Coordinates of C-alpha atoms in Angstrom, one line a residue:
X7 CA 10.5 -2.1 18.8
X8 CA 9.4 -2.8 15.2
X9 CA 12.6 -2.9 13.1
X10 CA 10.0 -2.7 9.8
X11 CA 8.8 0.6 11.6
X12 CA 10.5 1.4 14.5
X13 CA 7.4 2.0 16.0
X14 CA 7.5 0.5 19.6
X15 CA 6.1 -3.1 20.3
X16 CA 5.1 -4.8 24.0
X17 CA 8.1 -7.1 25.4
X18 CA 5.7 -9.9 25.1
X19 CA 3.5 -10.6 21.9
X20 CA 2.4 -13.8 20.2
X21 CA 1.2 -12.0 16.7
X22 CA 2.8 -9.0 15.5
X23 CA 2.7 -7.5 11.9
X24 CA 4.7 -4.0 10.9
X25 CA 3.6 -1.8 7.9
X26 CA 6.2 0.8 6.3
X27 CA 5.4 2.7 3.1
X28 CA 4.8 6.1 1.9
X29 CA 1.1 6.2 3.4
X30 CA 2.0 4.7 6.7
X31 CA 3.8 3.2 9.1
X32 CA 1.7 0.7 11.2
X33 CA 2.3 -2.1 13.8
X34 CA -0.1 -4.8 14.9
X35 CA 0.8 -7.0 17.8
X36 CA -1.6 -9.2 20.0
X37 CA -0.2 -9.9 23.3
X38 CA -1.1 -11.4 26.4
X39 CA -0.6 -8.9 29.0
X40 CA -3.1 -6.9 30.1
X41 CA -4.8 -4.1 28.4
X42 CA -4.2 -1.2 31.0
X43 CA -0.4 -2.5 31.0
X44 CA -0.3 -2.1 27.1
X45 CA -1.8 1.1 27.3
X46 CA 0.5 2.3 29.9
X47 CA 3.2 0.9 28.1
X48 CA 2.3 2.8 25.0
X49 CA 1.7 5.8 26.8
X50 CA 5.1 6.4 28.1
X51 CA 6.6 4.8 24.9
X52 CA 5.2 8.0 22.7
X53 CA 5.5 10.3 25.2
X54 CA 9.4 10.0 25.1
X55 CA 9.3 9.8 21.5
X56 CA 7.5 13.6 21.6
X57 CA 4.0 12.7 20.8
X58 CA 1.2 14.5 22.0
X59 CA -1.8 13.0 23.0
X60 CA -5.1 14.5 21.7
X61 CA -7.9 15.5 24.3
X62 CA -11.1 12.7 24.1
X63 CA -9.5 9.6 24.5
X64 CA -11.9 7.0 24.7
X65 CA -11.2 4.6 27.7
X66 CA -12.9 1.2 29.1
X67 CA -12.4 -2.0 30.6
X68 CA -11.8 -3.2 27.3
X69 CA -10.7 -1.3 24.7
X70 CA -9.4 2.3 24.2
X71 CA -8.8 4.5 21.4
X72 CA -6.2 7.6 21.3
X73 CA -5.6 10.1 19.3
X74 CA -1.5 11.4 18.7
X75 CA 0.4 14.2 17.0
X76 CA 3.7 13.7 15.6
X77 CA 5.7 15.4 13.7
X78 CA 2.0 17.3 12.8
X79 CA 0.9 14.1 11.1
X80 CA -2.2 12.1 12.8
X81 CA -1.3 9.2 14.8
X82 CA -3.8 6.4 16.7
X83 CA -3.6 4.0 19.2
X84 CA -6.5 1.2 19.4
X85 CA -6.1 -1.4 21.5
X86 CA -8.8 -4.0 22.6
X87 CA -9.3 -7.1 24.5
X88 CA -10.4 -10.3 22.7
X89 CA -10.2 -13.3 24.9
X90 CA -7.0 -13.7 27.0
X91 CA -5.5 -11.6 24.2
X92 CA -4.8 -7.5 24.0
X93 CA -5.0 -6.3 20.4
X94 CA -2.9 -3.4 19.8
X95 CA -3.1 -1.0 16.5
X96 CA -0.6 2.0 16.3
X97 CA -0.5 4.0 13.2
X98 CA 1.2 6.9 11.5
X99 CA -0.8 7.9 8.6
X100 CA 1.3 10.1 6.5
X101 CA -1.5 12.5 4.9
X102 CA -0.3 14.8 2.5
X103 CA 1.5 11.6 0.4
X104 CA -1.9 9.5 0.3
X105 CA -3.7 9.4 -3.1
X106 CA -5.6 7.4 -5.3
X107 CA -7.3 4.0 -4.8
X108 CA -5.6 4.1 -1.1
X109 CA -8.1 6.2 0.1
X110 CA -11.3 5.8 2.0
X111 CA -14.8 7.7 1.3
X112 CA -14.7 10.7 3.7
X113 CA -16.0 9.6 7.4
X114 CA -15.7 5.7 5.9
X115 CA -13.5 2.3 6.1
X116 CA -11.7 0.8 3.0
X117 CA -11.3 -2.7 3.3
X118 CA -9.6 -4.6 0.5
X119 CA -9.2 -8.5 1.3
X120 CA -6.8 -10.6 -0.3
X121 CA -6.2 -14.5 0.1
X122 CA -2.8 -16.2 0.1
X123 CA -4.2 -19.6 0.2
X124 CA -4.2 -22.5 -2.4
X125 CA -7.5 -22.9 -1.7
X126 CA -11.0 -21.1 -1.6
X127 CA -11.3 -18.8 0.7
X128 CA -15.0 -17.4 2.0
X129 CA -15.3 -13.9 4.5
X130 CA -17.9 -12.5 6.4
X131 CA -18.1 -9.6 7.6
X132 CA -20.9 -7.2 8.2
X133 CA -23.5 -9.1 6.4
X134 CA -21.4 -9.1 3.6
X135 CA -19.8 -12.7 2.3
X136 CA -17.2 -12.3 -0.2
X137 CA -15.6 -15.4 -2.2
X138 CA -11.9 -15.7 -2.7
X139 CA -9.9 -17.6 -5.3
X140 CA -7.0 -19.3 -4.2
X141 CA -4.1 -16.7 -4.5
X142 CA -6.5 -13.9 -5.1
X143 CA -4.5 -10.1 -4.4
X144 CA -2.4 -12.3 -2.0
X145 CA 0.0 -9.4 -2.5
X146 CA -2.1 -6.6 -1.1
X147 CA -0.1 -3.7 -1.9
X148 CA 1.1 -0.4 -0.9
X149 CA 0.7 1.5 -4.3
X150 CA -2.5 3.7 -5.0
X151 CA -2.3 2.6 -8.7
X152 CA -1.9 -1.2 -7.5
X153 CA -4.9 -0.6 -5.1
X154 CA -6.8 0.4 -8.1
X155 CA -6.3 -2.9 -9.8
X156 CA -8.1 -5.1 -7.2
X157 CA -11.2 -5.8 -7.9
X158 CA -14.6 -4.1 -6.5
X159 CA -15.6 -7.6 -5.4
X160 CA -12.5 -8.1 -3.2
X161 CA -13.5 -4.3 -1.3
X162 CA -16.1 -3.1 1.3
X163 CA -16.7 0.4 2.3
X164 CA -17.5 -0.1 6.2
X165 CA -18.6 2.9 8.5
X166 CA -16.0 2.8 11.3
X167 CA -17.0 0.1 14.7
X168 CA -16.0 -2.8 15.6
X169 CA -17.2 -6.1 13.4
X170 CA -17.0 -9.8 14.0
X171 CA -15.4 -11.5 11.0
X172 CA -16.0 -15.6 10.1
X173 CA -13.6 -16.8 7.5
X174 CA -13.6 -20.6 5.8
X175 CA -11.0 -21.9 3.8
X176 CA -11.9 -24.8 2.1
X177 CA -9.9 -27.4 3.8
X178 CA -9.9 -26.3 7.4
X179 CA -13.2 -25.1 10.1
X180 CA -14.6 -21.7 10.2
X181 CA -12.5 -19.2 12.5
X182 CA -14.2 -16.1 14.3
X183 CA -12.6 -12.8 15.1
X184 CA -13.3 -9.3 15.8
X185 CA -11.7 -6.5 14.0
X186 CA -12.0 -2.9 15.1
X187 CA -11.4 -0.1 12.2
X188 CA -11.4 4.0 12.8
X189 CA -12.9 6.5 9.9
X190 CA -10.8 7.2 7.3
X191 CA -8.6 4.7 7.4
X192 CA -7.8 1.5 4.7
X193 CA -7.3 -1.7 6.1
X194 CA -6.0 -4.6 3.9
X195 CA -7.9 -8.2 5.6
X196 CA -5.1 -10.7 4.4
X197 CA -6.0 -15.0 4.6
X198 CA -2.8 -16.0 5.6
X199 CA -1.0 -19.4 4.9
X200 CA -2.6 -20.8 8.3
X201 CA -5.9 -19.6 7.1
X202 CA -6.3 -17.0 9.6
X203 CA -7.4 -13.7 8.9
X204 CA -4.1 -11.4 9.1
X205 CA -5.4 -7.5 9.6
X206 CA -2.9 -5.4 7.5
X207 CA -3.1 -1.4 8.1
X208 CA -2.5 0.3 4.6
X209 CA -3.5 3.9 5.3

């Protein structure tokens, strides 16, 4: 379990990140086990916690998508299979206190990117390559008047898929990844001290 969130994690995962504020509580986790065992995992996990499982869930080799209800807020479970790797996403988006420059176009994906680096950092993502100065909002935040701050260079408005990211920092090769994002949601796309790319669910 996430201590940040207290939203459950697998027994085994190499990566994790947790996300607790007044717009969401989020964990990301990539593990090596399977992805029917993760989903089974999550499945009973929620289910004893009193979540209900929307009808449509979307369900293949490799990936799946579910939606929750808890506590009458929307929940989601997106996990997907990248290499020897399950990525899993679950989120808690807390509706009713979202606001401001948090929140996505209707139907669309906020992504705000932010680079914790000394160095140059350069994204690309959906056609779209972005620059970042070292240090550039390396603190992405959780406040709507914070989120208005950062600049329109360092956002994308996306329509929700699944995209294949390439990020350079100066010093180090190019890395690849993909990164999977659901309508309506904000996602903070964080270069890290290693200079990965460090997804970061904000609403």
């Amino acid at each position: 379990m996430s201590d940040d969130t207290g939203l459950p994690l697998p027994e085994r995962w190499d990566v994790t990140t947790a996300k607790n504020s007044p717009f969401i509580s989020s964990v990301h986790a990539e593990t090596p086990l399977d992805l029917a065992s993760v989903l089974g995992f999550y499945r009973a996990e929620l289910e004893k916690r009193g979540w209900t499982e929307n009808d449509g869930a979307a369900i293949e080799p490799d990936r799946a998508v579910i939606a929750f209800k808890a506590s009458g807020r929307p929940a989601l479970l997106r996990l997907t299979r990248e290499g020897d790797m399950t990525i899993a996403d679950l989120s808690l988006r807390k509706v009713a206190e979202a606001k401001g420059g948090l929140q996505p176009k209707p139907g669309q994906v906020k992504l705000m990117l932010g680079n914790r680096t000394d160095e140059e950092a350069v994204i690309t993502i959906n056609g779209q390559t972005i620059k970042l100065v070292a240090k550039a909002g390396a603190d992405l935040t959780d406040s709507a008047e914070d989120a208005d701050k950062v600049p329109a260079s360092q956002k994308i408005d996306l329509p929700p898929g699944r995209y294949k990211i390439t990020l350079k920092v100066a010093s180090s090769a190019a890395q690849n990844r993909e990164f999977e994002v659901a309508a309506d949601e904000t996602w903070g796309l964080l270069v890290g001290p290693d200079g990965a790319a460090l997804p970061i669910h904000l609403y």
